[in-house]
Short mmCIF file of C-alpha atoms in Angstrom, two decimals:
data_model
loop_
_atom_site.label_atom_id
_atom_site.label_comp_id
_atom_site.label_asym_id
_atom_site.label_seq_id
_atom_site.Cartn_x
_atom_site.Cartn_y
_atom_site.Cartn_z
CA UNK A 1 274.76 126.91 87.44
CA UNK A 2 271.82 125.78 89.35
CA UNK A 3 269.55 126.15 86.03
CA UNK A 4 272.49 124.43 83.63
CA UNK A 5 271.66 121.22 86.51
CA UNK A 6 268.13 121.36 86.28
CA UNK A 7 268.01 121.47 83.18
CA UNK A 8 270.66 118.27 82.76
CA UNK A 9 268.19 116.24 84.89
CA UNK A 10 265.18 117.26 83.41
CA UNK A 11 266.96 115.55 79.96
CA UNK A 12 268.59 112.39 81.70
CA UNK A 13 265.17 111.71 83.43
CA UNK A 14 263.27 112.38 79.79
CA UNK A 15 265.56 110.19 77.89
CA UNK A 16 265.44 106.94 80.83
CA UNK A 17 261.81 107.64 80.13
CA UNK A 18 261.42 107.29 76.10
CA UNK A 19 263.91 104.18 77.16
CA UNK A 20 261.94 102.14 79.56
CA UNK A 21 258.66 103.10 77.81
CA UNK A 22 260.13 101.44 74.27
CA UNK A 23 261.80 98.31 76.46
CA UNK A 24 258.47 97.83 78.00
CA UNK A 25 256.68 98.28 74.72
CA UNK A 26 258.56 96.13 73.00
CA UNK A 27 260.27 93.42 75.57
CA UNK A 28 263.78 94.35 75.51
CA UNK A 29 266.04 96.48 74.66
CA UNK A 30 267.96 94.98 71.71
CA UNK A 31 264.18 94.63 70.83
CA UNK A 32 263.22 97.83 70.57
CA UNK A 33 266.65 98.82 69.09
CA UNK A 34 265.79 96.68 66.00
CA UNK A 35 262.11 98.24 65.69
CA UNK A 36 264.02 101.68 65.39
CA UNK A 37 266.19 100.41 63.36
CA UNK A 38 263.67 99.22 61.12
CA UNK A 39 261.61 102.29 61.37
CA UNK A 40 264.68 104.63 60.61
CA UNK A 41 265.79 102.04 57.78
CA UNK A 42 262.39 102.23 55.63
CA UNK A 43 262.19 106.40 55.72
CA UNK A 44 265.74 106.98 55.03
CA UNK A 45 267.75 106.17 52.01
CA UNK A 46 270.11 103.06 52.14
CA UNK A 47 273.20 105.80 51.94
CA UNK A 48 272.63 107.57 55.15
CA UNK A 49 272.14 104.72 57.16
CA UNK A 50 275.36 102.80 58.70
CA UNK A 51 274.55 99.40 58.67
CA UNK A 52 271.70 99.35 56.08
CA UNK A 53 274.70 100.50 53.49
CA UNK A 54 276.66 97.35 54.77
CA UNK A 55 273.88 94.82 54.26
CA UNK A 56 272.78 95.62 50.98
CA UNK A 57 274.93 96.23 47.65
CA UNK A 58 274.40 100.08 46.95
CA UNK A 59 275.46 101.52 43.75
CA UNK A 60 278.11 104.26 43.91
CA UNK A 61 279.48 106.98 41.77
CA UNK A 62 282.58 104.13 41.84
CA UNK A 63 280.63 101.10 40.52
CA UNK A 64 280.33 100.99 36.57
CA UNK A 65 276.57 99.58 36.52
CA UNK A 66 275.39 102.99 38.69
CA UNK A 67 276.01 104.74 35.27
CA UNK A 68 274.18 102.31 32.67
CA UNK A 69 271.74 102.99 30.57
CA UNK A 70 267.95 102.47 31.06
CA UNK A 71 266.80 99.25 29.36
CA UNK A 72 264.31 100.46 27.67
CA UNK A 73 263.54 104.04 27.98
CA UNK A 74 260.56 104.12 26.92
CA UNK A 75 258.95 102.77 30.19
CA UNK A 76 260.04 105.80 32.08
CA UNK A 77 257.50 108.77 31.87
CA UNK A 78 258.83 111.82 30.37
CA UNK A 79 256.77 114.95 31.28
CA UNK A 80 255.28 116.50 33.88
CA UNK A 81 255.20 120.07 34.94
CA UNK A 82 252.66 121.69 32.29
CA UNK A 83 250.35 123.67 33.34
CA UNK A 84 247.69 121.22 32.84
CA UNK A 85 248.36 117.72 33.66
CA UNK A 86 247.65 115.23 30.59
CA UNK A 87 246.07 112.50 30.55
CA UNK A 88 248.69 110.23 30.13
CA UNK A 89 250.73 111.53 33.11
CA UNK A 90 247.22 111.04 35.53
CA UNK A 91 247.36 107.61 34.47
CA UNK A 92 251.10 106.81 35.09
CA UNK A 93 250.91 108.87 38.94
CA UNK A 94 247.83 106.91 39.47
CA UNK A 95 249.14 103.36 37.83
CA UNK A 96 246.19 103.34 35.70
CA UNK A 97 245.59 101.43 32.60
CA UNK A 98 243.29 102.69 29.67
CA UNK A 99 240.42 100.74 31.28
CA UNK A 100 240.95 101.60 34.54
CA UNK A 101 240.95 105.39 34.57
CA UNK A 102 237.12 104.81 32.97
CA UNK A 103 235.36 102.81 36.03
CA UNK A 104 234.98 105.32 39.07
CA UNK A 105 235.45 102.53 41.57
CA UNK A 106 239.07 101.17 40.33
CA UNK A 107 239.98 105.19 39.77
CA UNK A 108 238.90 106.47 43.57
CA UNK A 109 240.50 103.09 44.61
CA UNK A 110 243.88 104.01 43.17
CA UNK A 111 243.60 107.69 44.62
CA UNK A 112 242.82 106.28 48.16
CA UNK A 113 245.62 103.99 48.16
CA UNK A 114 248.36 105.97 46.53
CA UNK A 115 247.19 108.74 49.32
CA UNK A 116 247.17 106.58 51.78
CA UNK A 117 251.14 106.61 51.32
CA UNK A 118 251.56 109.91 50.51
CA UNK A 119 249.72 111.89 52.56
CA UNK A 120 251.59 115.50 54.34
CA UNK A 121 249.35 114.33 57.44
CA UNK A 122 251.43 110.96 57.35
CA UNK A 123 254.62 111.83 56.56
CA UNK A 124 254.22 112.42 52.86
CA UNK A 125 255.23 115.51 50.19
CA UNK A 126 252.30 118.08 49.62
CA UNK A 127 253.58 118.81 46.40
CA UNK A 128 253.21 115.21 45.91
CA UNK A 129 249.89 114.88 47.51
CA UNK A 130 248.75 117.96 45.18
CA UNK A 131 249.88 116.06 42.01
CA UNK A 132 247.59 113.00 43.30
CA UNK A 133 244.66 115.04 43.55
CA UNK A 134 245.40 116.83 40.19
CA UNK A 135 245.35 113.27 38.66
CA UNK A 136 242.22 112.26 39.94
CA UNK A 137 240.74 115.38 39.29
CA UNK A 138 242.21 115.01 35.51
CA UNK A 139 240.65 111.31 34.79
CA UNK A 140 237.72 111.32 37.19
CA UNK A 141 235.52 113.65 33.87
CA UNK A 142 236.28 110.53 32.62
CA UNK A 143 235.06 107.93 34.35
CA UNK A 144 231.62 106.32 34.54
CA UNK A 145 229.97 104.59 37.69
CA UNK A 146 229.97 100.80 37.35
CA UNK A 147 227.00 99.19 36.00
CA UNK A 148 226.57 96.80 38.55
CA UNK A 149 226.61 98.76 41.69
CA UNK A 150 222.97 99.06 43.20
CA UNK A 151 220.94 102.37 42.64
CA UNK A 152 221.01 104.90 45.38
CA UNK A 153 217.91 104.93 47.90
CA UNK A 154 216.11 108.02 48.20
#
């Protein structure tokens, strides 16, 4: 009994903690309630959160436009999975055009920023992470330094 109390303290005491640190961190409560809110509402779907779902028109299993068909279907990739990644998927993971994926600078500049996103240490999918790295790996054969960056001191 005595451990069941201690142990209901230890929480109340942890959670007026998190509490006042956020208030004070962000000036008020109703404050910080709206940067979690925020926080929570940009990782998590629009259908698992409350009063995300009521603000915004979400297509249901109900609605008659969730079911339509693509515009065009062409401008969705079909592929993926092979054993070794082609070129043309590297270029649509990294959002590459023909003459992008040959300068170096434009192709380690798309890798940085789409990993920048998706990194596991961040949040992100390794699987996805993996198929970033694959990409780059795929076009960066490739690719040829710019002509006008300066030549390397030695």
């Amino acid at each position: 009994m005595a451990l069941l109390l201690v142990v209901a303290v230890s929480l109340g005491v942890a959670t007026a903690g998190i509490v006042g640190r956020s208030v004070v961190r962000h000036g008020s409560l109703e404050a910080a309630n709206q940067h979690y809110r925020r926080q929570l509402s940009a990782n998590l779907p629009p259908t698992a959160i409350p009063w995300r779902a009521e603000q915004e028109e979400i297509a249901t299993d109900d609605d008659p436009d969730f079911l339509r068909p693509v515009e065009d279907p062409k401008s969705q990739f079909s592929g993926g999975f092979e054993e070794k990644m082609p070129l043309e998927e590297a270029q649509y993971i990294l959002g590459l055009t023909d003459e992008d994926m040959l300068n170096e600078r434009k192709l380690t500049s798309a890798h940085r920023r789409i990993m920048a996103r998706n990194h596991p240490d961040r949040g992100g999918s390794l699987f996805l992470a993996s198929k970033i790295n694959e990409a780059k790996a795929v076009l960066i054969p490739f690719a040829s330094k710019p002509s006008d960056s300066p030549p390397k001191k030695q």
